[in-house]
Coordinates of C-alpha atoms and ligand atoms in Angstrom, one line a residue:
M1 CA -41.9 -10.7 4.4
Q2 CA -41.5 -14.2 5.9
L3 CA -38.0 -14.2 4.7
I4 CA -37.3 -10.9 6.4
R5 CA -38.7 -12.2 9.6
V6 CA -36.4 -15.3 9.5
H7 CA -33.5 -13.0 8.8
L8 CA -34.4 -10.7 11.7
W9 CA -34.5 -13.8 14.0
L10 CA -31.1 -14.9 12.7
I11 CA -29.7 -11.4 13.4
F12 CA -31.2 -11.5 16.8
L13 CA -29.6 -14.9 17.5
L14 CA -26.3 -14.0 16.1
V15 CA -25.9 -10.5 17.5
L16 CA -28.0 -10.2 20.5
V17 CA -27.8 -13.5 22.2
P18 CA -24.0 -13.7 22.5
S19 CA -23.9 -10.1 23.8
V20 CA -26.6 -10.8 26.4
R21 CA -24.6 -13.8 27.5
A22 CA -21.4 -11.7 27.6
Q23 CA -23.0 -8.9 29.6
Q24 CA -24.5 -11.0 32.3
I25 CA -24.9 -9.6 35.8
G26 CA -22.9 -6.5 36.9
L27 CA -20.3 -6.6 39.6
I28 CA -21.4 -8.3 42.8
A29 CA -20.6 -6.1 45.7
N30 CA -18.6 -7.3 48.7
T31 CA -17.5 -10.8 48.1
D32 CA -16.1 -10.8 51.7
G33 CA -19.6 -11.0 53.2
R34 CA -20.7 -14.1 51.2
K35 CA -20.2 -17.7 50.7
T36 CA -17.2 -18.1 48.4
I37 CA -14.9 -21.0 47.3
S38 CA -11.4 -20.0 46.4
L39 CA -9.9 -21.1 43.1
D40 CA -6.5 -19.9 44.0
G41 CA -3.5 -22.1 43.7
K42 CA -1.8 -23.8 40.8
W43 CA -3.4 -23.3 37.3
Q44 CA -2.1 -25.1 34.2
V45 CA -0.9 -22.7 31.6
I46 CA 0.0 -22.6 27.9
V47 CA 2.2 -19.7 26.7
D48 CA 0.8 -18.7 23.3
P49 CA 2.7 -15.8 21.8
Y50 CA 1.1 -16.2 18.4
E51 CA -2.4 -16.9 19.8
S52 CA -2.6 -20.1 17.8
G53 CA -5.0 -21.4 20.4
F54 CA -7.4 -18.7 19.3
Y55 CA -6.8 -18.1 15.6
N56 CA -6.2 -20.5 12.7
Y57 CA -3.4 -20.1 10.2
R58 CA -5.6 -17.7 8.2
Y59 CA -6.0 -15.6 11.3
Q60 CA -9.7 -16.5 11.7
P61 CA -11.0 -17.3 15.2
L62 CA -11.2 -21.0 15.9
D63 CA -14.3 -22.9 16.9
N64 CA -12.2 -25.4 18.7
G65 CA -9.5 -23.3 20.3
Y66 CA -7.6 -24.2 23.5
F67 CA -10.7 -23.2 25.5
K68 CA -12.2 -26.6 24.5
N69 CA -9.5 -28.3 26.5
A70 CA -9.6 -31.2 24.0
K71 CA -8.0 -34.6 24.5
P72 CA -7.2 -37.2 21.8
K73 CA -9.9 -39.8 21.7
T74 CA -8.0 -42.3 19.7
K75 CA -4.3 -42.8 19.3
S76 CA -4.5 -41.3 15.8
D77 CA -6.1 -38.0 16.9
L78 CA -4.1 -34.8 16.3
I79 CA -4.2 -32.4 19.2
E80 CA -1.3 -30.1 19.6
Y81 CA -1.8 -28.9 23.1
D82 CA -2.4 -30.4 26.5
F83 CA -3.1 -28.3 29.6
D84 CA -2.6 -31.2 31.9
S85 CA 1.0 -31.9 31.0
S86 CA 1.8 -28.2 30.7
A87 CA 3.5 -26.0 33.2
S88 CA 1.6 -24.3 36.0
L89 CA 1.5 -20.8 37.5
Q90 CA 0.4 -19.7 40.9
V91 CA -2.9 -17.7 41.0
P92 CA -3.1 -15.0 42.2
G93 CA 0.2 -13.8 40.8
D94 CA 1.8 -12.1 37.8
W95 CA 3.5 -14.4 35.4
N96 CA 6.6 -12.2 35.0
T97 CA 8.1 -12.9 38.4
Q98 CA 7.2 -16.6 38.4
S99 CA 9.5 -17.6 35.5
D100 CA 12.7 -16.1 34.1
Q101 CA 11.5 -16.8 30.6
L102 CA 8.3 -14.8 31.2
F103 CA 10.0 -11.8 32.8
F104 CA 9.7 -9.5 29.8
Y105 CA 6.8 -11.4 28.2
E106 CA 3.9 -9.4 26.8
G107 CA 1.3 -11.5 25.0
T108 CA -1.2 -14.3 25.7
I109 CA -1.2 -17.1 28.3
W110 CA -4.0 -19.6 28.6
Y111 CA -4.9 -20.6 32.2
K112 CA -6.9 -23.7 33.1
K113 CA -8.3 -24.8 36.4
S114 CA -10.4 -27.9 37.0
F115 CA -13.0 -28.1 39.8
D116 CA -16.0 -30.0 41.1
Y117 CA -18.9 -28.3 42.5
A118 CA -22.2 -29.8 43.6
R119 CA -24.7 -27.0 43.2
R120 CA -27.6 -27.0 45.6
P121 CA -31.2 -26.2 44.4
N122 CA -32.2 -22.6 44.5
T123 CA -28.7 -21.2 44.3
R124 CA -26.8 -19.3 41.7
L125 CA -23.1 -19.5 41.1
F126 CA -20.7 -16.9 39.8
V127 CA -17.0 -16.9 39.0
Y128 CA -15.3 -13.8 40.3
F129 CA -11.9 -12.4 39.2
G130 CA -10.2 -9.8 41.4
A131 CA -8.3 -8.7 38.3
A132 CA -6.7 -10.0 35.1
N133 CA -4.2 -7.9 33.3
Y134 CA -5.2 -6.9 30.6
L135 CA -7.7 -8.6 28.4
A136 CA -9.4 -11.7 29.6
D137 CA -11.6 -14.2 27.6
V138 CA -13.3 -16.5 30.0
Y139 CA -14.7 -20.0 29.2
L140 CA -16.3 -22.7 31.3
N141 CA -16.5 -26.2 30.0
G142 CA -15.7 -25.0 26.5
E143 CA -18.4 -22.3 26.4
K144 CA -17.5 -18.6 26.3
L145 CA -18.7 -16.7 29.4
G146 CA -17.5 -13.3 28.2
Q147 CA -14.6 -10.9 27.9
H148 CA -13.2 -8.3 30.3
E149 CA -11.0 -5.4 29.4
G150 CA -8.9 -3.5 32.0
G151 CA -6.2 -4.9 34.2
F152 CA -7.0 -3.6 37.7
T153 CA -10.7 -4.0 38.4
P154 CA -12.9 -7.0 39.3
F155 CA -15.5 -8.7 37.2
N156 CA -17.8 -11.8 37.4
F157 CA -19.8 -14.1 35.2
E158 CA -22.7 -16.2 36.1
I159 CA -22.2 -20.0 35.6
T160 CA -25.3 -21.4 37.3
K161 CA -26.5 -23.1 34.1
L162 CA -23.1 -24.3 32.9
V163 CA -21.6 -25.7 36.0
R164 CA -21.6 -29.5 36.5
D165 CA -21.1 -31.6 39.6
T166 CA -17.8 -32.9 38.5
G167 CA -15.1 -32.2 36.0
N168 CA -15.6 -28.5 35.3
F169 CA -12.8 -26.8 33.5
L170 CA -12.4 -23.0 33.6
V171 CA -10.2 -21.6 30.9
V172 CA -9.0 -18.0 30.7
K173 CA -7.1 -16.4 27.9
V174 CA -5.1 -13.5 29.4
D175 CA -3.5 -11.1 27.0
N176 CA -1.3 -8.2 28.3
K177 CA -0.2 -6.9 24.9
R178 CA -0.1 -3.1 25.2
R179 CA -2.2 -1.2 22.7
R180 CA -2.3 2.4 21.5
D181 CA -6.1 2.6 22.1
A182 CA -6.1 0.9 25.5
V183 CA -6.2 2.3 29.1
P184 CA -3.4 2.6 29.9
T185 CA -1.9 3.0 26.5
L186 CA 1.5 2.0 25.1
M187 CA 3.8 4.1 27.3
T188 CA 3.8 3.9 31.1
D189 CA 6.5 4.1 33.8
W190 CA 5.6 0.8 35.4
W191 CA 6.0 -2.9 34.7
N192 CA 3.3 -4.5 32.6
Y193 CA 2.7 -7.5 34.9
G194 CA 0.5 -9.9 33.1
G195 CA -1.8 -12.7 34.3
L196 CA -4.5 -13.5 36.9
T197 CA -3.0 -11.1 39.3
R198 CA -5.7 -11.2 42.0
E199 CA -7.9 -13.8 43.6
V200 CA -10.3 -16.0 41.7
K201 CA -13.3 -17.4 43.5
L202 CA -16.7 -18.9 43.1
I203 CA -19.6 -17.0 44.7
E204 CA -22.7 -18.9 45.7
T205 CA -25.9 -16.9 46.2
P206 CA -29.6 -17.6 46.6
T207 CA -31.7 -17.2 43.4
T208 CA -32.5 -13.6 44.2
L209 CA -29.5 -11.9 45.8
V210 CA -28.5 -8.6 47.3
H211 CA -26.5 -7.6 44.3
D212 CA -25.1 -4.3 45.3
Y213 CA -25.7 -1.5 47.8
M214 CA -24.4 1.9 48.9
V215 CA -24.6 2.7 52.6
Q216 CA -22.9 6.0 53.2
L217 CA -23.5 9.3 54.9
A218 CA -25.4 11.7 52.6
K219 CA -23.2 14.4 51.0
G220 CA -22.5 17.2 53.6
S221 CA -24.2 15.3 56.4
R222 CA -22.8 13.6 59.5
N223 CA -26.0 12.1 60.8
R224 CA -28.0 11.0 57.7
I225 CA -27.3 7.7 55.9
S226 CA -28.5 7.6 52.4
G227 CA -27.9 5.3 49.5
W228 CA -29.5 2.3 47.8
V229 CA -29.9 -1.4 47.6
K230 CA -30.2 -3.4 44.4
L231 CA -31.5 -7.0 44.1
S232 CA -31.0 -9.3 41.2
G233 CA -33.1 -12.4 40.5
D234 CA -36.8 -13.3 40.0
K235 CA -38.3 -12.0 43.3
L236 CA -37.4 -8.4 42.8
Q237 CA -40.0 -6.8 45.1
Q238 CA -38.9 -7.5 48.7
R239 CA -38.6 -5.9 52.0
V240 CA -35.0 -5.1 52.7
T241 CA -33.6 -4.1 56.1
I242 CA -30.5 -2.3 57.0
R243 CA -29.2 -3.3 60.4
I244 CA -26.4 -1.5 62.3
P245 CA -27.0 -3.1 65.8
E246 CA -24.3 -1.1 67.6
A247 CA -25.9 2.2 66.5
G248 CA -29.4 0.8 67.2
I249 CA -30.4 1.0 63.5
N250 CA -33.0 -1.3 62.0
K251 CA -34.6 0.3 58.9
S252 CA -36.8 -1.4 56.3
F253 CA -37.5 -0.5 52.7
T254 CA -39.3 -2.0 49.8
T255 CA -37.6 -2.6 46.5
D256 CA -39.4 -1.7 43.3
A257 CA -40.2 -3.9 40.3
N258 CA -36.5 -3.5 39.2
G259 CA -35.3 -4.7 42.6
F260 CA -34.1 -1.2 43.6
A261 CA -34.7 0.7 46.8
E262 CA -33.4 4.1 47.9
I263 CA -32.5 4.3 51.5
D264 CA -32.4 7.3 53.7
F265 CA -32.5 7.6 57.5
N266 CA -31.0 9.5 60.4
A267 CA -28.2 7.9 62.4
D268 CA -26.3 8.8 65.5
L269 CA -22.8 7.5 64.7
K270 CA -19.2 7.7 65.9
L271 CA -17.5 9.1 62.9
W272 CA -14.6 7.3 61.1
S273 CA -11.3 9.2 61.0
P274 CA -7.6 8.4 60.9
E275 CA -7.4 8.9 64.7
N276 CA -10.4 6.7 65.3
P277 CA -11.1 4.4 62.3
K278 CA -14.4 3.2 63.7
L279 CA -16.2 0.5 61.6
Y280 CA -19.7 -0.7 62.2
D281 CA -21.0 -4.2 61.4
V282 CA -23.7 -3.6 58.9
T283 CA -26.2 -6.2 57.6
I284 CA -28.2 -5.7 54.4
E285 CA -31.0 -8.2 54.6
G286 CA -33.6 -9.1 52.0
E287 CA -36.2 -11.8 52.3
T288 CA -34.0 -14.2 50.2
D289 CA -30.4 -13.1 50.9
Q290 CA -28.3 -11.2 53.3
V291 CA -24.8 -9.7 53.2
R292 CA -22.6 -8.4 56.0
D293 CA -20.1 -5.6 55.7
Q294 CA -18.0 -3.4 58.0
I295 CA -18.6 0.2 57.1
G296 CA -17.2 3.5 58.5
F297 CA -19.1 6.7 58.3
R298 CA -17.4 10.1 57.7
S299 CA -18.0 13.2 55.7
I300 CA -15.6 14.7 53.2
E301 CA -16.0 18.1 51.5
T302 CA -14.1 21.1 50.4
R303 CA -14.7 24.8 51.4
G304 CA -12.6 27.3 49.5
T305 CA -9.1 25.9 49.7
E306 CA -9.8 23.7 52.7
I307 CA -10.4 19.9 52.7
L308 CA -12.9 19.1 55.5
L309 CA -13.1 15.6 57.1
N310 CA -16.1 15.4 59.4
G311 CA -16.4 19.2 59.1
R312 CA -12.8 19.9 60.3
P313 CA -9.9 21.0 58.1
I314 CA -7.4 18.3 57.5
F315 CA -3.9 18.2 55.8
L316 CA -3.3 15.1 53.8
R317 CA 0.1 13.8 54.9
G318 CA 0.5 11.3 52.1
I319 CA 2.7 9.1 50.0
C320 CA 2.3 7.5 46.6
T321 CA 2.6 3.8 46.1
H322 CA 2.4 1.3 43.3
E323 CA 0.8 -2.1 43.8
E324 CA 4.1 -3.9 44.0
A325 CA 4.9 -6.5 46.6
P326 CA 7.5 -5.3 49.1
L327 CA 10.5 -7.6 49.5
R328 CA 9.1 -10.5 47.3
G329 CA 8.7 -8.3 44.1
G330 CA 6.0 -8.6 41.5
R331 CA 2.4 -7.5 41.8
A332 CA 1.1 -7.2 45.3
Y333 CA -2.1 -9.2 45.9
S334 CA -2.4 -10.3 49.5
R335 CA -3.5 -9.0 52.9
E336 CA 0.2 -9.3 54.1
D337 CA 1.4 -7.2 51.1
A338 CA -1.2 -4.6 52.0
L339 CA -0.2 -4.6 55.6
T340 CA 3.5 -4.1 54.8
L341 CA 2.8 -1.2 52.5
L342 CA 0.4 0.4 54.8
G343 CA 2.6 -0.3 57.8
W344 CA 5.4 1.7 56.2
T345 CA 2.9 4.4 55.4
K346 CA 2.0 4.7 59.0
E347 CA 5.6 4.6 60.1
L348 CA 6.2 7.6 57.8
G349 CA 3.6 9.5 59.8
A350 CA 1.2 9.6 56.9
N351 CA -2.6 9.6 57.1
F352 CA -3.1 9.4 53.3
V353 CA -2.0 7.2 50.4
R354 CA -2.2 7.8 46.7
L355 CA -2.8 4.4 45.1
A356 CA -1.0 5.1 41.8
H357 CA -1.8 4.7 38.9
Y358 CA -4.7 2.2 38.8
P359 CA -7.1 0.7 41.3
H360 CA -5.2 -1.5 43.7
N361 CA -6.4 -4.8 45.2
E362 CA -9.2 -4.8 47.7
F363 CA -7.0 -5.7 50.6
M364 CA -5.5 -2.3 50.4
T365 CA -8.8 -0.4 50.7
R366 CA -10.1 -2.8 53.4
E367 CA -7.0 -2.6 55.5
A368 CA -6.8 1.2 55.1
D369 CA -10.4 1.3 56.4
R370 CA -9.2 -0.6 59.5
L371 CA -6.0 1.3 59.9
G372 CA -7.4 4.8 59.3
I373 CA -5.5 5.7 56.2
L374 CA -7.2 8.0 53.7
I375 CA -7.1 6.9 50.1
W376 CA -6.8 8.5 46.6
S377 CA -7.8 5.9 44.1
E378 CA -7.3 6.4 40.3
I379 CA -7.8 4.8 36.9
P380 CA -4.9 4.3 34.5
V381 CA -5.8 7.3 32.2
Y382 CA -2.1 8.1 32.1
W383 CA -0.1 10.3 29.7
T384 CA -1.1 9.9 26.1
I385 CA -4.5 8.3 25.9
Q386 CA -6.5 8.3 22.6
W387 CA -8.8 11.2 23.6
E388 CA -10.8 11.1 20.3
N389 CA -11.5 7.4 20.3
P390 CA -15.0 6.6 21.6
A391 CA -14.0 3.0 22.5
T392 CA -11.2 4.3 24.6
L393 CA -13.6 6.6 26.5
E394 CA -16.0 3.7 27.0
N395 CA -13.2 1.6 28.3
A396 CA -12.1 4.3 30.8
R397 CA -15.7 4.8 31.9
N398 CA -16.1 1.1 32.5
Q399 CA -12.8 1.0 34.6
L400 CA -14.1 4.0 36.6
S401 CA -17.5 2.3 37.2
E402 CA -15.8 -0.9 38.4
M403 CA -13.4 0.9 40.7
I404 CA -16.3 2.8 42.3
A405 CA -18.6 -0.2 42.3
R406 CA -16.0 -2.2 44.4
D407 CA -15.0 0.5 46.9
K408 CA -17.9 2.9 47.2
N409 CA -18.6 1.8 50.8
R410 CA -15.0 2.2 52.0
A411 CA -14.7 5.2 54.4
A412 CA -10.9 5.3 53.7
V413 CA -11.5 6.3 50.0
V414 CA -12.0 10.0 49.9
I415 CA -10.8 10.9 46.4
W416 CA -11.4 9.4 43.0
S417 CA -8.9 10.5 40.5
V418 CA -9.6 10.4 36.8
A419 CA -6.2 11.1 35.2
N420 CA -2.5 11.5 35.5
E421 CA -0.3 14.1 33.7
T422 CA -2.4 14.3 30.5
P423 CA -1.4 16.9 27.9
L424 CA -3.8 19.8 27.3
S425 CA -6.2 19.7 24.4
D426 CA -9.9 20.2 23.8
A427 CA -10.4 16.5 23.2
R428 CA -8.6 15.6 26.5
L429 CA -10.8 18.1 28.4
S430 CA -14.1 16.7 27.0
F431 CA -12.9 13.1 27.6
L432 CA -12.0 13.9 31.3
K433 CA -15.2 16.0 31.8
N434 CA -17.2 13.0 30.7
L435 CA -15.3 10.8 33.3
I436 CA -15.9 13.4 36.0
S437 CA -19.6 13.6 35.5
H438 CA -19.8 9.9 35.2
A439 CA -18.0 9.5 38.6
R440 CA -20.3 12.1 40.2
S441 CA -23.4 10.3 39.0
L442 CA -22.1 7.0 40.4
D443 CA -20.9 8.5 43.7
P444 CA -22.1 12.0 44.7
T445 CA -20.2 11.9 48.0
R446 CA -16.5 11.7 47.3
L447 CA -14.1 14.4 46.0
L448 CA -12.7 14.3 42.5
S449 CA -9.2 15.0 41.5
A450 CA -6.5 14.4 38.8
A451 CA -2.8 15.1 38.5
M452 CA -3.1 18.1 36.2
E453 CA -0.7 20.1 34.1
R454 CA 1.0 23.3 35.4
H455 CA 3.5 25.7 33.8
Y456 CA 6.0 28.5 34.4
L457 CA 4.7 32.0 34.1
D458 CA 8.3 33.2 34.4
A459 CA 11.5 31.7 35.8
T460 CA 10.3 31.7 39.4
T461 CA 6.5 31.4 39.2
Q462 CA 4.6 28.1 38.8
M463 CA 1.1 28.6 37.6
I464 CA -1.8 26.2 38.0
D465 CA -4.5 27.1 35.4
D466 CA -5.1 23.8 33.6
P467 CA -8.8 24.1 32.4
L468 CA -9.5 20.8 34.0
G469 CA -9.1 22.5 37.5
E470 CA -12.6 24.0 37.0
Y471 CA -14.3 20.6 37.2
L472 CA -12.3 19.1 40.0
D473 CA -12.8 19.4 43.8
V474 CA -9.2 19.0 44.7
L475 CA -6.3 20.1 42.4
G476 CA -3.5 17.6 42.0
C477 CA -0.1 18.5 40.6
N478 CA 3.1 16.5 40.0
E479 CA 6.3 18.5 40.0
Y480 CA 9.9 17.4 39.8
V481 CA 11.8 20.5 40.7
G482 CA 15.3 19.3 41.6
W483 CA 15.2 16.2 39.4
Y484 CA 13.8 16.7 35.9
D485 CA 13.5 20.4 36.5
G486 CA 16.7 22.0 37.6
L487 CA 18.7 21.2 40.8
P488 CA 17.2 21.0 44.3
E489 CA 18.1 24.6 45.1
K490 CA 15.8 25.8 42.3
A491 CA 12.9 25.2 44.7
D492 CA 14.1 28.0 47.0
G493 CA 13.1 30.8 44.7
L494 CA 9.8 29.3 43.4
E495 CA 6.4 30.7 44.1
W496 CA 3.1 28.8 43.4
K497 CA 0.0 30.5 42.0
S498 CA -3.4 29.0 41.2
K499 CA -6.3 30.3 39.2
Y500 CA -8.7 28.3 41.4
Q501 CA -9.9 28.8 44.9
K502 CA -9.5 25.1 45.6
P503 CA -7.2 22.9 47.8
L504 CA -4.0 21.6 46.2
V505 CA -2.5 18.2 46.8
M506 CA 1.1 18.0 45.5
S507 CA 0.5 14.5 44.1
E508 CA 4.1 13.8 43.2
F509 CA 7.7 15.1 43.7
G510 CA 11.0 13.4 44.4
G511 CA 14.1 12.0 42.7
D512 CA 16.0 8.7 42.4
A513 CA 18.5 7.3 44.9
L514 CA 20.0 3.9 45.1
F515 CA 20.0 2.6 48.7
N516 CA 23.4 2.8 50.3
H517 CA 24.8 4.7 47.4
H518 CA 26.6 7.6 49.0
G519 CA 28.2 10.9 47.9
D520 CA 27.8 14.6 48.3
A521 CA 24.4 16.3 47.9
S522 CA 25.1 17.2 44.3
T523 CA 25.8 13.7 43.1
R524 CA 22.8 12.2 41.3
W525 CA 21.5 8.8 42.4
T526 CA 22.9 9.1 46.0
E527 CA 20.9 9.1 49.1
E528 CA 22.4 12.5 49.9
Y529 CA 21.1 14.0 46.7
Q530 CA 17.6 12.7 47.4
E531 CA 17.7 13.8 51.0
N532 CA 18.8 17.3 49.9
L533 CA 16.1 17.4 47.3
Y534 CA 13.4 16.6 49.9
R535 CA 14.7 19.4 52.2
H536 CA 14.4 22.0 49.5
Q537 CA 11.1 20.7 48.3
L538 CA 9.6 20.8 51.8
A539 CA 10.9 24.4 52.4
M540 CA 9.1 25.4 49.1
L541 CA 5.9 23.5 49.8
K542 CA 5.5 25.0 53.3
K543 CA 5.1 28.4 51.6
V544 CA 2.2 27.4 49.2
P545 CA -0.8 29.0 50.8
F546 CA -3.4 26.7 49.3
L547 CA -1.5 23.4 49.8
R548 CA -3.7 20.9 51.7
G549 CA -1.7 17.7 51.0
T550 CA 1.5 16.1 49.8
A551 CA 2.1 12.7 48.3
P552 CA 5.8 12.4 47.3
W553 CA 6.8 9.9 44.7
I554 CA 7.1 7.2 46.0
L555 CA 7.0 4.8 49.0
T556 CA 9.2 2.0 47.5
D557 CA 11.3 1.5 44.5
F558 CA 9.3 -0.2 41.7
R559 CA 10.1 -2.0 38.5
S560 CA 9.9 0.0 35.2
P561 CA 11.1 -0.9 31.7
R562 CA 12.0 2.8 31.2
R563 CA 14.8 2.7 33.7
P564 CA 17.7 0.7 32.3
L565 CA 20.8 2.4 33.8
P566 CA 23.1 -0.4 34.8
G567 CA 24.3 -0.6 38.4
I568 CA 21.9 2.1 39.5
Q569 CA 18.4 1.4 38.1
D570 CA 18.6 -2.0 36.5
Y571 CA 15.0 -1.6 35.5
W572 CA 13.9 -0.1 38.8
N573 CA 12.5 3.4 39.3
R574 CA 14.6 4.4 42.3
K575 CA 12.5 7.2 43.6
G576 CA 11.4 5.1 46.6
L577 CA 11.9 6.4 50.1
I578 CA 12.4 2.7 50.8
S579 CA 14.3 0.3 48.6
N580 CA 12.7 -2.7 47.0
R581 CA 14.4 -4.7 49.8
G582 CA 12.7 -2.7 52.5
E583 CA 15.7 -0.5 53.4
K584 CA 14.8 3.1 54.3
K585 CA 16.8 5.8 52.6
K586 CA 17.8 9.1 54.2
A587 CA 14.9 11.0 52.6
F588 CA 12.4 8.8 54.4
Y589 CA 13.4 10.4 57.6
V590 CA 13.2 14.0 56.2
M591 CA 9.6 13.3 55.3
Q592 CA 8.9 11.5 58.6
Q593 CA 10.2 14.4 60.6
W594 CA 7.9 16.9 58.8
Y595 CA 4.9 14.6 59.1
R596 CA 5.6 14.3 62.8
E597 CA 5.8 18.1 63.2
L598 CA 2.5 18.5 61.4
Q599 CA 0.9 16.2 64.0
K600 CA 2.0 18.3 67.0
Ligands
GCB1 C1 5.6 11.0 36.9 C2 4.6 9.9 36.7 C3 5.0 8.7 37.4 C4 6.5 8.4 37.1 C5 7.3 9.5 37.7 C6 8.8 9.4 37.5 O1 5.3 12.1 36.7 O2 3.3 10.3 37.1 O3 4.3 7.6 37.0 O4 7.0 7.2 37.6 O5 6.9 10.7 37.1 O6 9.5 8.8 38.2 O7 9.3 10.0 36.5

């Protein structure tokens, strides 16, 4: 018996303790409204294609891998790595565009940053990563903090107990090897930019902090705010107050033994819209901590085939975009990058952007909030995911949770999308239904969509009857009539039908053109071909009775390993309305003209 007890304890220590340590605290909402210290800048790196900093020659995990940041103590010591004399990379930033040697690299790179930090009493400290693509193992002072999977969502680890006044070293093993069971999986049409692609920062909080909150209009209401506040720490029962001074709001609630309080009160507000993107200063104030945010309030619903913003029908004049830096190239990460992309979006006459095919950095959603651009945000459940694999589902659910956790208070975000162009099967349907109900449980207010499948009933009829449509609020379809599907004139005779009484957003259409490559309208890759394709597309789309939005593919040319054609593509997908150098192609103006007409 005694022996069993000892064994149980051992199992507890071995199994439970590391996992408790790895789980730590969930995502801290709104790092903007808190005290943070940036760890951006140069980080020392070791490129480790064989992961010999992690595994020994028998492929067993090492106890003293590179995360120990070891130094020889005597002149006879054998240590085969040294961060401090290694090369460095800029963080945030993908590694591919910082070194020619790393351009096609897929594998592991170790990052190290040293810092000092004098922690004050009664504070907690967290290290926060905007994103790391794809798999990150994080260590502080040689101790493992945890692992994070998924290349486009934020995560944080508490380091209160491990941090020292001086000489801290933070080591992150970032691995972007593609995997069949991962999300996304092996095949995508975008560059697998690896690294610490978004900001890294330390967040200092009081011992009991306002961990997370949702302050939004209740579903279907334009004058009732409802949501919740969650505290984390040892003083969980507190009075928390929501203040919105400009709207004369000052409402207090008491958190329960778990630190949780639901909030619900009436509010007389100027509503957020693309025409008037009104944001209010909001303070969420507990007894021990307070957080400031800027929040817009608007309602979003569907009625039959209409999309209603603040109760009024709206047409989503959209455009798709990847998170790729205009002009500079590589992963976008900054406010300036966001402002360039959203500036072009506005210039096009758009009021809506589809952030393809994964959650973009927070500057995009924050700036869209300020500029009045509606957002479709999606997770990289793209093409041929392993639908039957429970671990893949768990991974997708987690990426969905983290996307919603970060952006649930952004008025701009009106649609969460769970998938792109996924092939029909029972396993796929149950996987996606699971994601849909998960999203609804986390956020009951926003619309759910996905880019679904569609098919030809006969030569001139496109039918939307993908069973997924039953569970979505907004139908999304990608179609490439005139590019992968016949020539542009094919669009003239096409009719669209839908099984569902729901609004449709044509979430992709388009074709490639190399900027300044000219010819007649039937010559592929020319601006004239693309322009003609857009003309025929728009003529067709205008006739679709249930169409409530368009998001052509795509704002700018973007890098893709699937596009090698020399002299034309050179590893760029050329479907941009704007080139990778910022030059507008003829089709840009076709779209712009239509979006201007729609505004009259
Ligand atoms: C699609 C995909 C998108 C591709 C695009 C293309 O349907 O959703 O990721 O980049 O087509 O250019 O083929």
